[in-house]
C-alpha cells in the first residue's frame, strides 16, 4: 500500500498470561513502523520488553500504561484498544476533546464462523467521557472476510534483527534425529508426547518459563532409560521475537500455545501442534474444532482424522494415547507438505497491519 503520509498510532495493551497479548502488539507496532507510521505502545507492564524486543528502537516505542490523571503528550490520530483492555477514563476524555481518525477494537484471533460476520462492525460508545464516539471491531482471522494476520514480511523484506537472542547448539545432530520446539501450558500431556517422540533421537528445545520447564523435566523423568537417552531436553532462556521465529524455522516440529506463537508456527511452514488456552466454560473446544475445520480443508480423510485425533488428545479433549507423532504414524512427512501449502494459502489473505492502516485512512 502506498502511504503518502504517516499517522500517530497509540496501541494500548495489558500484559496477560505469558505475554502473548504484548507479543501481538509488539509485532503490530513493528509492522506499522516498517510502513512509515509513528507508534507509541502503551503497556501496563513493560518489563518483558527487556527480552522480547530485539533492539533499542523497538523498546523506545514503549510507554508505561497511563495513570488516572494522564494527559496525552500529543493528540491521538489512531487508537488501537487491544483485546478488550479498556482505556482509562482520562484517555477517553482526551479522545472526546480531540476525536481520533480511527478508534479500533483489536480482538482475539479465531477461525469460528461468527468472526466473518462481526469483523468491521461499528461499536458506539454508550457511556463515559467518550460517549457518542464510535469504535470499530477488527477480528484477525483466516480468510478475506477478516482482518487477516500479521505476516513475516513487509514490502518483500523480512522483519529481522541482527541482535536476536542466539540459540545454543544441540547434541542430537545424528542423521535421522528430529528437532522439536516446546512451548505449552504445564497441564499438557507432555509425557505422552515424549513417549511418541522417543522412537528416535530427538532434541527438545523447551522455551523460557519456570513452570513449563519444570513440567517438561517431570515428564522426561517418567520415560524409561532407553527413551531418556533418545530425548534430550535443552531449556532455553527467554528469546526475543526474532530469536523465537528463528527457532521455529530450525525445528522439524513446533509445539506452540496461545496466539502469537500460534501464528508464527504457521508462517514457519513446519509441522506443528497447538496447545489452545483452556477456558473454564469449555469454549476452547469449539474454537479448536473451528480452526481444524479450516486448516484441514482439502486434506485426505485418513490424514485429517489422524491430525484431529492428535490435536484433541494434546488439548485434553480425548485420551493422550491418541497422539500420533512418531515416524510410523506418517504425520511428520504429511505435515511438512501440508504446512507449506497452508503457508502459501495464508499469504493470499489480508495482512492485519495493512487492514488497520486502510481503516485509519478511510475513516469510515
C-alpha atoms as a printed R data frame, in Angstrom:
    type eleno elety resid chain resno       x       y      z
1   ATOM     1    CA   UNK     A     1   0.000   0.000  0.000
2   ATOM     2    CA   UNK     A     2   1.392   3.433 -0.946
3   ATOM     3    CA   UNK     A     3   1.226   5.702  2.110
4   ATOM     4    CA   UNK     A     4   1.682   9.394  1.347
5   ATOM     5    CA   UNK     A     5   1.679  10.482  4.979
6   ATOM     6    CA   UNK     A     6   2.182   8.887  8.361
7   ATOM     7    CA   UNK     A     7  -0.172   8.804 11.312
8   ATOM     8    CA   UNK     A     8   0.428   8.715 15.052
9   ATOM     9    CA   UNK     A     9  -0.724   5.335 16.413
10  ATOM    10    CA   UNK     A    10  -1.381   4.681 20.089
11  ATOM    11    CA   UNK     A    11  -1.627   0.960 20.803
12  ATOM    12    CA   UNK     A    12  -2.887   0.077 24.293
13  ATOM    13    CA   UNK     A    13  -2.088  -3.329 25.775
14  ATOM    14    CA   UNK     A    14  -2.324  -5.121 29.115
15  ATOM    15    CA   UNK     A    15   0.089  -7.984 29.780
16  ATOM    16    CA   UNK     A    16  -1.830 -11.220 30.379
17  ATOM    17    CA   UNK     A    17  -0.706 -14.809 30.845
18  ATOM    18    CA   UNK     A    18   2.688 -15.429 29.221
19  ATOM    19    CA   UNK     A    19   2.940 -12.071 27.432
20  ATOM    20    CA   UNK     A    20   1.003 -13.270 24.372
21  ATOM    21    CA   UNK     A    21  -1.047 -10.068 24.154
22  ATOM    22    CA   UNK     A    22   2.115  -7.988 24.375
23  ATOM    23    CA   UNK     A    23   3.734 -10.194 21.725
24  ATOM    24    CA   UNK     A    24   0.960  -9.462 19.231
25  ATOM    25    CA   UNK     A    25   1.011  -5.731 19.989
26  ATOM    26    CA   UNK     A    26   4.793  -5.524 19.671
27  ATOM    27    CA   UNK     A    27   4.657  -7.225 16.284
28  ATOM    28    CA   UNK     A    28   1.889  -4.868 15.190
29  ATOM    29    CA   UNK     A    29   3.978  -1.870 16.270
30  ATOM    30    CA   UNK     A    30   6.953  -3.246 14.325
31  ATOM    31    CA   UNK     A    31   4.840  -3.675 11.188
32  ATOM    32    CA   UNK     A    32   3.408  -0.179 11.435
33  ATOM    33    CA   UNK     A    33   6.865   1.314 11.967
34  ATOM    34    CA   UNK     A    34   8.230  -0.589  8.960
35  ATOM    35    CA   UNK     A    35   5.496   1.024  6.856
36  ATOM    36    CA   UNK     A    36   6.480   4.520  7.966
37  ATOM    37    CA   UNK     A    37   3.900   5.039 10.710
38  ATOM    38    CA   UNK     A    38   4.648   6.628 14.089
39  ATOM    39    CA   UNK     A    39   3.916   4.301 17.009
40  ATOM    40    CA   UNK     A    40   3.511   4.522 20.756
41  ATOM    41    CA   UNK     A    41   2.884   1.275 22.603
42  ATOM    42    CA   UNK     A    42   1.239   1.813 25.995
43  ATOM    43    CA   UNK     A    43   1.775  -1.174 28.326
44  ATOM    44    CA   UNK     A    44   0.744  -1.766 31.927
45  ATOM    45    CA   UNK     A    45   3.866  -3.926 32.490
46  ATOM    46    CA   UNK     A    46   6.685  -3.150 30.026
47  ATOM    47    CA   UNK     A    47   9.293  -5.269 31.874
48  ATOM    48    CA   UNK     A    48   9.023  -8.130 29.364
49  ATOM    49    CA   UNK     A    49  10.288  -5.884 26.579
50  ATOM    50    CA   UNK     A    50  13.774  -6.206 28.088
51  ATOM    51    CA   UNK     A    51  13.955  -9.661 26.484
52  ATOM    52    CA   UNK     A    52  11.075  -9.677 23.991
53  ATOM    53    CA   UNK     A    53  12.057  -6.620 21.939
54  ATOM    54    CA   UNK     A    54  15.091  -7.165 19.748
55  ATOM    55    CA   UNK     A    55  16.637  -3.707 19.838
56  ATOM    56    CA   UNK     A    56  16.630  -0.296 21.438
57  ATOM    57    CA   UNK     A    57  14.463   1.214 18.710
58  ATOM    58    CA   UNK     A    58  11.641  -1.205 19.465
59  ATOM    59    CA   UNK     A    59  11.934  -0.547 23.183
60  ATOM    60    CA   UNK     A    60  11.761   3.175 22.511
61  ATOM    61    CA   UNK     A    61   8.156   2.783 21.357
62  ATOM    62    CA   UNK     A    62   7.090   1.544 24.785
63  ATOM    63    CA   UNK     A    63   5.475   3.742 27.399
64  ATOM    64    CA   UNK     A    64   4.124   2.857 30.834
65  ATOM    65    CA   UNK     A    65   0.350   2.386 30.998
66  ATOM    66    CA   UNK     A    66  -1.139   5.827 31.708
67  ATOM    67    CA   UNK     A    67  -2.431   6.637 35.158
68  ATOM    68    CA   UNK     A    68  -5.749   8.175 36.124
69  ATOM    69    CA   UNK     A    69  -4.607  11.757 35.605
70  ATOM    70    CA   UNK     A    70  -2.667  11.045 32.416
71  ATOM    71    CA   UNK     A    71  -2.734  13.645 29.683
72  ATOM    72    CA   UNK     A    72  -1.579  12.655 26.190
73  ATOM    73    CA   UNK     A    73   1.598  14.406 25.021
74  ATOM    74    CA   UNK     A    74   0.086  14.952 21.557
75  ATOM    75    CA   UNK     A    75  -3.382  14.263 20.141
76  ATOM    76    CA   UNK     A    76  -4.169  10.696 19.154
77  ATOM    77    CA   UNK     A    77  -4.785  10.048 15.482
78  ATOM    78    CA   UNK     A    78  -5.346   6.295 15.593
79  ATOM    79    CA   UNK     A    79  -6.152   4.408 18.794
80  ATOM    80    CA   UNK     A    80  -5.925   0.629 18.985
81  ATOM    81    CA   UNK     A    81  -7.553  -0.889 22.054
82  ATOM    82    CA   UNK     A    82  -6.093  -4.397 22.061
83  ATOM    83    CA   UNK     A    83  -8.002  -7.419 23.343
84  ATOM    84    CA   UNK     A    84 -10.623  -5.574 25.364
85  ATOM    85    CA   UNK     A    85  -8.053  -3.871 27.597
86  ATOM    86    CA   UNK     A    86 -10.417  -0.919 28.388
87  ATOM    87    CA   UNK     A    87  -8.905   2.550 28.197
88  ATOM    88    CA   UNK     A    88  -8.594   4.706 31.325
89  ATOM    89    CA   UNK     A    89 -11.234   7.409 31.662
90  ATOM    90    CA   UNK     A    90  -8.575  10.082 31.275
91  ATOM    91    CA   UNK     A    91  -7.675   8.680 27.861
92  ATOM    92    CA   UNK     A    92 -11.319   8.523 26.803
93  ATOM    93    CA   UNK     A    93 -11.753  12.107 27.960
94  ATOM    94    CA   UNK     A    94  -8.872  13.192 25.731
95  ATOM    95    CA   UNK     A    95 -10.482  11.382 22.803
96  ATOM    96    CA   UNK     A    96 -13.734  13.257 23.417
97  ATOM    97    CA   UNK     A    97 -11.885  16.578 23.170
98  ATOM    98    CA   UNK     A    98  -9.938  15.612 20.042
99  ATOM    99    CA   UNK     A    99 -11.624  12.606 18.369
100 ATOM   100    CA   UNK     A   100  -9.178  10.300 16.576
101 ATOM   101    CA   UNK     A   101  -9.362   9.472 12.893
102 ATOM   102    CA   UNK     A   102  -9.991   5.861 13.959
103 ATOM   103    CA   UNK     A   103 -10.616   4.039 17.225
104 ATOM   104    CA   UNK     A   104 -10.189   0.310 16.729
105 ATOM   105    CA   UNK     A   105 -11.053  -2.611 18.971
106 ATOM   106    CA   UNK     A   106  -8.478  -5.266 18.034
107 ATOM   107    CA   UNK     A   107  -9.921  -8.613 19.119
108 ATOM   108    CA   UNK     A   108  -8.531 -12.105 19.616
109 ATOM   109    CA   UNK     A   109  -7.867 -14.419 16.697
110 ATOM   110    CA   UNK     A   110 -10.398 -17.126 15.910
111 ATOM   111    CA   UNK     A   111 -11.449 -19.276 12.949
112 ATOM   112    CA   UNK     A   112 -15.047 -19.519 14.179
113 ATOM   113    CA   UNK     A   113 -17.690 -18.565 11.569
114 ATOM   114    CA   UNK     A   114 -19.103 -15.644 13.549
115 ATOM   115    CA   UNK     A   115 -15.798 -13.760 13.118
116 ATOM   116    CA   UNK     A   116 -16.556 -13.037  9.460
117 ATOM   117    CA   UNK     A   117 -19.997 -11.708 10.410
118 ATOM   118    CA   UNK     A   118 -18.641  -9.453 13.151
119 ATOM   119    CA   UNK     A   119 -15.427  -8.149 11.615
120 ATOM   120    CA   UNK     A   120 -15.671  -4.479 10.721
121 ATOM   121    CA   UNK     A   121 -18.862  -3.703 12.636
122 ATOM   122    CA   UNK     A   122 -19.137  -0.357 14.460
123 ATOM   123    CA   UNK     A   123 -19.352  -0.190 18.242
124 ATOM   124    CA   UNK     A   124 -20.934   3.046 19.528
125 ATOM   125    CA   UNK     A   125 -19.636   4.211 22.898
126 ATOM   126    CA   UNK     A   126 -22.754   4.441 25.063
127 ATOM   127    CA   UNK     A   127 -21.336   5.825 28.316
128 ATOM   128    CA   UNK     A   128 -18.332   7.502 29.898
129 ATOM   129    CA   UNK     A   129 -16.300  10.512 28.791
130 ATOM   130    CA   UNK     A   130 -16.183   9.333 25.152
131 ATOM   131    CA   UNK     A   131 -19.955   8.799 24.848
132 ATOM   132    CA   UNK     A   132 -21.089   9.399 21.292
133 ATOM   133    CA   UNK     A   133 -17.835   8.329 19.637
134 ATOM   134    CA   UNK     A   134 -17.541   5.099 17.703
135 ATOM   135    CA   UNK     A   135 -15.079   2.220 17.753
136 ATOM   136    CA   UNK     A   136 -14.763  -0.419 15.069
137 ATOM   137    CA   UNK     A   137 -14.200  -4.135 15.661
138 ATOM   138    CA   UNK     A   138 -11.257  -5.741 13.914
139 ATOM   139    CA   UNK     A   139 -11.098  -9.523 14.076
140 ATOM   140    CA   UNK     A   140  -7.921 -11.199 12.854
141 ATOM   141    CA   UNK     A   141  -8.712 -14.402 11.054
142 ATOM   142    CA   UNK     A   142  -8.240 -16.853  8.240
143 ATOM   143    CA   UNK     A   143  -9.756 -15.590  5.053
144 ATOM   144    CA   UNK     A   144 -10.580 -12.484  3.004
145 ATOM   145    CA   UNK     A   145 -13.588 -11.533  5.150
146 ATOM   146    CA   UNK     A   146 -11.458 -10.995  8.280
147 ATOM   147    CA   UNK     A   147  -8.683  -8.619  9.303
148 ATOM   148    CA   UNK     A   148  -6.101 -11.227  8.354
149 ATOM   149    CA   UNK     A   149  -2.837 -11.999 10.144
150 ATOM   150    CA   UNK     A   150   0.434 -10.220 10.791
151 ATOM   151    CA   UNK     A   151   2.810 -11.551  8.157
152 ATOM   152    CA   UNK     A   152   6.557 -12.036  8.482
153 ATOM   153    CA   UNK     A   153   7.256  -9.710  5.542
154 ATOM   154    CA   UNK     A   154   6.853  -6.031  4.745
155 ATOM   155    CA   UNK     A   155   7.460  -4.869  1.192
156 ATOM   156    CA   UNK     A   156   9.050  -8.207  0.300
157 ATOM   157    CA   UNK     A   157  11.625  -7.999  3.113
158 ATOM   158    CA   UNK     A   158  11.803  -9.974  6.338
159 ATOM   159    CA   UNK     A   159  11.264  -8.017  9.536
160 ATOM   160    CA   UNK     A   160  14.517  -9.270 11.054
161 ATOM   161    CA   UNK     A   161  17.140  -8.121 13.516
162 ATOM   162    CA   UNK     A   162  20.838  -8.965 13.787
163 ATOM   163    CA   UNK     A   163  20.612  -8.698 17.567
164 ATOM   164    CA   UNK     A   164  18.200 -11.535 18.209
165 ATOM   165    CA   UNK     A   165  18.914 -13.919 21.084
166 ATOM   166    CA   UNK     A   166  21.329 -16.669 19.961
167 ATOM   167    CA   UNK     A   167  20.131 -20.278 20.185
168 ATOM   168    CA   UNK     A   168  22.631 -22.840 21.512
169 ATOM   169    CA   UNK     A   169  23.615 -25.907 19.521
170 ATOM   170    CA   UNK     A   170  22.004 -29.242 20.328
171 ATOM   171    CA   UNK     A   171  23.760 -32.548 20.896
172 ATOM   172    CA   UNK     A   172  21.432 -34.737 18.836
173 ATOM   173    CA   UNK     A   173  22.502 -33.905 15.308
174 ATOM   174    CA   UNK     A   174  22.921 -37.503 14.179
175 ATOM   175    CA   UNK     A   175  21.258 -38.488 10.893
176 ATOM   176    CA   UNK     A   176  17.572 -39.149 11.487
177 ATOM   177    CA   UNK     A   177  17.324 -37.027 14.645
178 ATOM   178    CA   UNK     A   178  14.487 -34.536 14.915
179 ATOM   179    CA   UNK     A   179  14.429 -31.032 16.372
180 ATOM   180    CA   UNK     A   180  11.365 -30.004 18.395
181 ATOM   181    CA   UNK     A   181  10.424 -26.681 19.997
182 ATOM   182    CA   UNK     A   182   8.148 -26.975 23.037
183 ATOM   183    CA   UNK     A   183   6.013 -24.077 24.250
184 ATOM   184    CA   UNK     A   184   2.891 -25.245 26.060
185 ATOM   185    CA   UNK     A   185   0.890 -24.837 29.246
186 ATOM   186    CA   UNK     A   186   2.121 -27.006 32.135
187 ATOM   187    CA   UNK     A   187  -1.043 -29.140 32.153
188 ATOM   188    CA   UNK     A   188  -0.346 -30.508 28.645
189 ATOM   189    CA   UNK     A   189   0.211 -34.302 28.358
190 ATOM   190    CA   UNK     A   190   3.938 -33.789 27.824
191 ATOM   191    CA   UNK     A   191   4.781 -37.308 28.979
192 ATOM   192    CA   UNK     A   192   2.599 -38.828 26.265
193 ATOM   193    CA   UNK     A   193   4.250 -36.557 23.707
194 ATOM   194    CA   UNK     A   194   7.731 -37.649 24.783
195 ATOM   195    CA   UNK     A   195   6.725 -41.302 24.593
196 ATOM   196    CA   UNK     A   196   5.715 -40.777 20.973
197 ATOM   197    CA   UNK     A   197   8.865 -38.828 20.113
198 ATOM   198    CA   UNK     A   198  11.212 -41.382 21.699
199 ATOM   199    CA   UNK     A   199  11.159 -43.565 18.573
200 ATOM   200    CA   UNK     A   200  14.435 -41.883 17.516
201 ATOM   201    CA   UNK     A   201  16.951 -39.285 18.781
202 ATOM   202    CA   UNK     A   202  15.120 -36.037 19.437
203 ATOM   203    CA   UNK     A   203  16.329 -32.645 20.632
204 ATOM   204    CA   UNK     A   204  13.581 -30.796 22.520
205 ATOM   205    CA   UNK     A   205  14.087 -27.062 22.957
206 ATOM   206    CA   UNK     A   206  11.991 -26.001 25.963
207 ATOM   207    CA   UNK     A   207  11.143 -22.310 25.813
208 ATOM   208    CA   UNK     A   208  11.510 -19.890 28.717
209 ATOM   209    CA   UNK     A   209   9.314 -20.097 31.797
210 ATOM   210    CA   UNK     A   210   9.954 -21.990 35.023
211 ATOM   211    CA   UNK     A   211   6.576 -23.733 35.139
212 ATOM   212    CA   UNK     A   212   6.758 -25.161 31.616
213 ATOM   213    CA   UNK     A   213  10.383 -26.192 32.026
214 ATOM   214    CA   UNK     A   214   9.643 -27.970 35.314
215 ATOM   215    CA   UNK     A   215   6.688 -29.733 33.684
216 ATOM   216    CA   UNK     A   216   8.878 -30.877 30.778
217 ATOM   217    CA   UNK     A   217  11.553 -32.226 33.113
218 ATOM   218    CA   UNK     A   218   8.979 -34.073 35.232
219 ATOM   219    CA   UNK     A   219   7.542 -35.652 32.072
220 ATOM   220    CA   UNK     A   220  11.004 -36.665 30.835
221 ATOM   221    CA   UNK     A   221  11.669 -38.420 34.142
222 ATOM   222    CA   UNK     A   222   8.679 -40.730 33.548
223 ATOM   223    CA   UNK     A   223  10.412 -42.226 30.485
224 ATOM   224    CA   UNK     A   224  12.384 -45.449 30.721
225 ATOM   225    CA   UNK     A   225  16.167 -45.352 30.414
226 ATOM   226    CA   UNK     A   226  16.245 -46.106 26.696
227 ATOM   227    CA   UNK     A   227  13.697 -43.379 25.958
228 ATOM   228    CA   UNK     A   228  15.580 -40.841 28.076
229 ATOM   229    CA   UNK     A   229  18.703 -41.493 26.004
230 ATOM   230    CA   UNK     A   230  16.770 -40.588 22.858
231 ATOM   231    CA   UNK     A   231  15.084 -37.447 24.229
232 ATOM   232    CA   UNK     A   232  17.413 -34.592 25.102
233 ATOM   233    CA   UNK     A   233  15.883 -31.560 26.813
234 ATOM   234    CA   UNK     A   234  17.518 -28.167 26.498
235 ATOM   235    CA   UNK     A   235  15.873 -25.343 28.486
236 ATOM   236    CA   UNK     A   236  16.151 -22.008 26.706
237 ATOM   237    CA   UNK     A   237  16.327 -18.502 28.136
238 ATOM   238    CA   UNK     A   238  13.637 -16.030 27.192
239 ATOM   239    CA   UNK     A   239  14.057 -15.355 23.474
240 ATOM   240    CA   UNK     A   240  13.259 -12.117 21.728
241 ATOM   241    CA   UNK     A   241  10.698 -12.455 18.964
242 ATOM   242    CA   UNK     A   242  13.232 -12.750 16.170
243 ATOM   243    CA   UNK     A   243  15.108 -15.436 18.083
244 ATOM   244    CA   UNK     A   244  11.903 -17.385 18.651
245 ATOM   245    CA   UNK     A   245  10.960 -17.129 14.990
246 ATOM   246    CA   UNK     A   246  14.407 -18.471 14.081
247 ATOM   247    CA   UNK     A   247  13.873 -21.407 16.447
248 ATOM   248    CA   UNK     A   248  10.595 -22.281 14.710
249 ATOM   249    CA   UNK     A   249  12.334 -22.219 11.341
250 ATOM   250    CA   UNK     A   250  15.056 -24.512 12.640
251 ATOM   251    CA   UNK     A   251  12.812 -27.243 14.056
252 ATOM   252    CA   UNK     A   252  11.104 -30.228 12.431
253 ATOM   253    CA   UNK     A   253   8.099 -29.988 14.765
254 ATOM   254    CA   UNK     A   254   6.867 -26.926 16.646
255 ATOM   255    CA   UNK     A   255   4.628 -27.220 19.685
256 ATOM   256    CA   UNK     A   256   3.111 -23.801 20.393
257 ATOM   257    CA   UNK     A   257   0.471 -22.196 22.558
258 ATOM   258    CA   UNK     A   258  -1.675 -19.066 22.810
259 ATOM   259    CA   UNK     A   259  -1.995 -16.675 19.865
260 ATOM   260    CA   UNK     A   260   1.321 -15.086 18.891
261 ATOM   261    CA   UNK     A   261   3.307 -18.334 18.665
262 ATOM   262    CA   UNK     A   262   0.244 -19.985 17.087
263 ATOM   263    CA   UNK     A   263   0.526 -17.609 14.132
264 ATOM   264    CA   UNK     A   264   4.322 -17.739 13.934
265 ATOM   265    CA   UNK     A   265   4.271 -21.527 13.716
266 ATOM   266    CA   UNK     A   266   2.024 -21.301 10.677
267 ATOM   267    CA   UNK     A   267   4.368 -18.867  8.948
268 ATOM   268    CA   UNK     A   268   7.312 -21.167  9.729
269 ATOM   269    CA   UNK     A   269   5.846 -23.757  7.373
270 ATOM   270    CA   UNK     A   270   6.777 -26.735  9.546
271 ATOM   271    CA   UNK     A   271   4.608 -29.448 11.146
272 ATOM   272    CA   UNK     A   272   3.160 -28.073 14.364
273 ATOM   273    CA   UNK     A   273   0.863 -28.727 17.279
274 ATOM   274    CA   UNK     A   274  -1.208 -26.069 19.057
275 ATOM   275    CA   UNK     A   275  -1.982 -26.029 22.769
276 ATOM   276    CA   UNK     A   276  -5.038 -23.803 22.995
277 ATOM   277    CA   UNK     A   277  -5.755 -21.682 26.066
278 ATOM   278    CA   UNK     A   278  -8.184 -23.690 28.190
279 ATOM   279    CA   UNK     A   279 -11.427 -21.964 29.209
280 ATOM   280    CA   UNK     A   280 -13.448 -22.972 32.273
281 ATOM   281    CA   UNK     A   281 -16.662 -22.966 30.224
282 ATOM   282    CA   UNK     A   282 -15.196 -25.318 27.618
283 ATOM   283    CA   UNK     A   283 -15.362 -22.754 24.816
284 ATOM   284    CA   UNK     A   284 -11.833 -23.667 23.761
285 ATOM   285    CA   UNK     A   285 -13.181 -26.941 22.309
286 ATOM   286    CA   UNK     A   286 -15.378 -25.368 19.594
287 ATOM   287    CA   UNK     A   287 -12.650 -22.810 18.890
288 ATOM   288    CA   UNK     A   288 -10.135 -25.622 18.329
289 ATOM   289    CA   UNK     A   289 -12.545 -27.541 16.092
290 ATOM   290    CA   UNK     A   290 -13.281 -24.414 14.037
291 ATOM   291    CA   UNK     A   291  -9.613 -23.965 13.287
292 ATOM   292    CA   UNK     A   292  -9.175 -27.658 12.463
293 ATOM   293    CA   UNK     A   293 -12.094 -27.401 10.025
294 ATOM   294    CA   UNK     A   294 -10.350 -24.542  8.209
295 ATOM   295    CA   UNK     A   295  -6.794 -25.890  8.468
296 ATOM   296    CA   UNK     A   296  -7.631 -29.424  7.324
297 ATOM   297    CA   UNK     A   297  -9.959 -28.464  4.489
298 ATOM   298    CA   UNK     A   298  -8.965 -30.500  1.455
299 ATOM   299    CA   UNK     A   299  -6.636 -32.817  3.392
300 ATOM   300    CA   UNK     A   300  -7.244 -36.549  2.678
301 ATOM   301    CA   UNK     A   301  -9.706 -38.012  5.192
302 ATOM   302    CA   UNK     A   302  -7.285 -40.509  6.758
303 ATOM   303    CA   UNK     A   303  -4.607 -37.887  7.366
304 ATOM   304    CA   UNK     A   304  -7.209 -35.381  8.562
305 ATOM   305    CA   UNK     A   305  -8.588 -37.858 11.078
306 ATOM   306    CA   UNK     A   306  -5.110 -38.524 12.489
307 ATOM   307    CA   UNK     A   307  -4.385 -34.827 12.897
308 ATOM   308    CA   UNK     A   308  -7.745 -34.227 14.594
309 ATOM   309    CA   UNK     A   309  -7.156 -37.108 16.995
310 ATOM   310    CA   UNK     A   310  -3.680 -35.821 17.821
311 ATOM   311    CA   UNK     A   311  -4.766 -32.224 18.422
312 ATOM   312    CA   UNK     A   312  -7.722 -33.292 20.532
313 ATOM   313    CA   UNK     A   313  -5.525 -35.549 22.643
314 ATOM   314    CA   UNK     A   314  -2.910 -32.826 23.123
315 ATOM   315    CA   UNK     A   315  -5.631 -30.450 24.302
316 ATOM   316    CA   UNK     A   316  -7.245 -32.859 26.761
317 ATOM   317    CA   UNK     A   317 -10.317 -33.460 24.615
318 ATOM   318    CA   UNK     A   318  -9.536 -37.177 24.213
319 ATOM   319    CA   UNK     A   319  -7.140 -39.740 25.688
320 ATOM   320    CA   UNK     A   320  -3.402 -38.863 25.473
321 ATOM   321    CA   UNK     A   321  -2.813 -42.213 23.783
322 ATOM   322    CA   UNK     A   322  -4.421 -40.748 20.644
323 ATOM   323    CA   UNK     A   323  -1.301 -38.651 19.989
324 ATOM   324    CA   UNK     A   324   0.151 -39.751 16.637
325 ATOM   325    CA   UNK     A   325   3.511 -38.119 16.077
326 ATOM   326    CA   UNK     A   326   6.184 -40.777 15.651
327 ATOM   327    CA   UNK     A   327   7.738 -41.954 12.409
328 ATOM   328    CA   UNK     A   328   5.377 -44.892 11.916
329 ATOM   329    CA   UNK     A   329   2.298 -42.637 12.105
330 ATOM   330    CA   UNK     A   330   3.297 -40.779  8.954
331 ATOM   331    CA   UNK     A   331   2.115 -37.377 10.179
332 ATOM   332    CA   UNK     A   332   5.522 -35.734 10.204
333 ATOM   333    CA   UNK     A   333   6.033 -36.259  6.479
334 ATOM   334    CA   UNK     A   334   2.427 -35.453  5.611
335 ATOM   335    CA   UNK     A   335   2.505 -32.470  7.956
336 ATOM   336    CA   UNK     A   336   5.573 -30.977  6.275
337 ATOM   337    CA   UNK     A   337   3.836 -30.914  2.909
338 ATOM   338    CA   UNK     A   338   0.583 -29.560  4.299
339 ATOM   339    CA   UNK     A   339   2.361 -26.866  6.337
340 ATOM   340    CA   UNK     A   340   3.927 -25.400  3.201
341 ATOM   341    CA   UNK     A   341   0.617 -25.437  1.327
342 ATOM   342    CA   UNK     A   342  -1.128 -23.764  4.259
343 ATOM   343    CA   UNK     A   343   1.531 -21.047  4.469
344 ATOM   344    CA   UNK     A   344   1.044 -20.308  0.777
345 ATOM   345    CA   UNK     A   345  -2.694 -20.025  1.363
346 ATOM   346    CA   UNK     A   346  -2.187 -17.607  4.259
347 ATOM   347    CA   UNK     A   347  -0.077 -15.381  2.033
348 ATOM   348    CA   UNK     A   348  -3.080 -14.767 -0.208
349 ATOM   349    CA   UNK     A   349  -5.238 -13.396  2.613
350 ATOM   350    CA   UNK     A   350  -5.277  -9.904  4.177
351 ATOM   351    CA   UNK     A   351  -2.363  -8.561  6.170
352 ATOM   352    CA   UNK     A   352  -3.561  -7.285  9.555
353 ATOM   353    CA   UNK     A   353  -1.392  -4.169  9.656
354 ATOM   354    CA   UNK     A   354  -2.481  -3.213  6.136
355 ATOM   355    CA   UNK     A   355  -6.129  -3.720  7.128
356 ATOM   356    CA   UNK     A   356  -5.784  -1.338 10.062
357 ATOM   357    CA   UNK     A   357  -3.932   1.258  8.001
358 ATOM   358    CA   UNK     A   358  -6.659   1.216  5.363
359 ATOM   359    CA   UNK     A   359  -9.293   1.720  8.040
360 ATOM   360    CA   UNK     A   360  -7.353   4.620  9.550
361 ATOM   361    CA   UNK     A   361  -7.179   6.445  6.231
362 ATOM   362    CA   UNK     A   362 -10.701   5.666  5.074
363 ATOM   363    CA   UNK     A   363 -12.168   6.852  8.401
364 ATOM   364    CA   UNK     A   364 -15.478   5.041  7.631
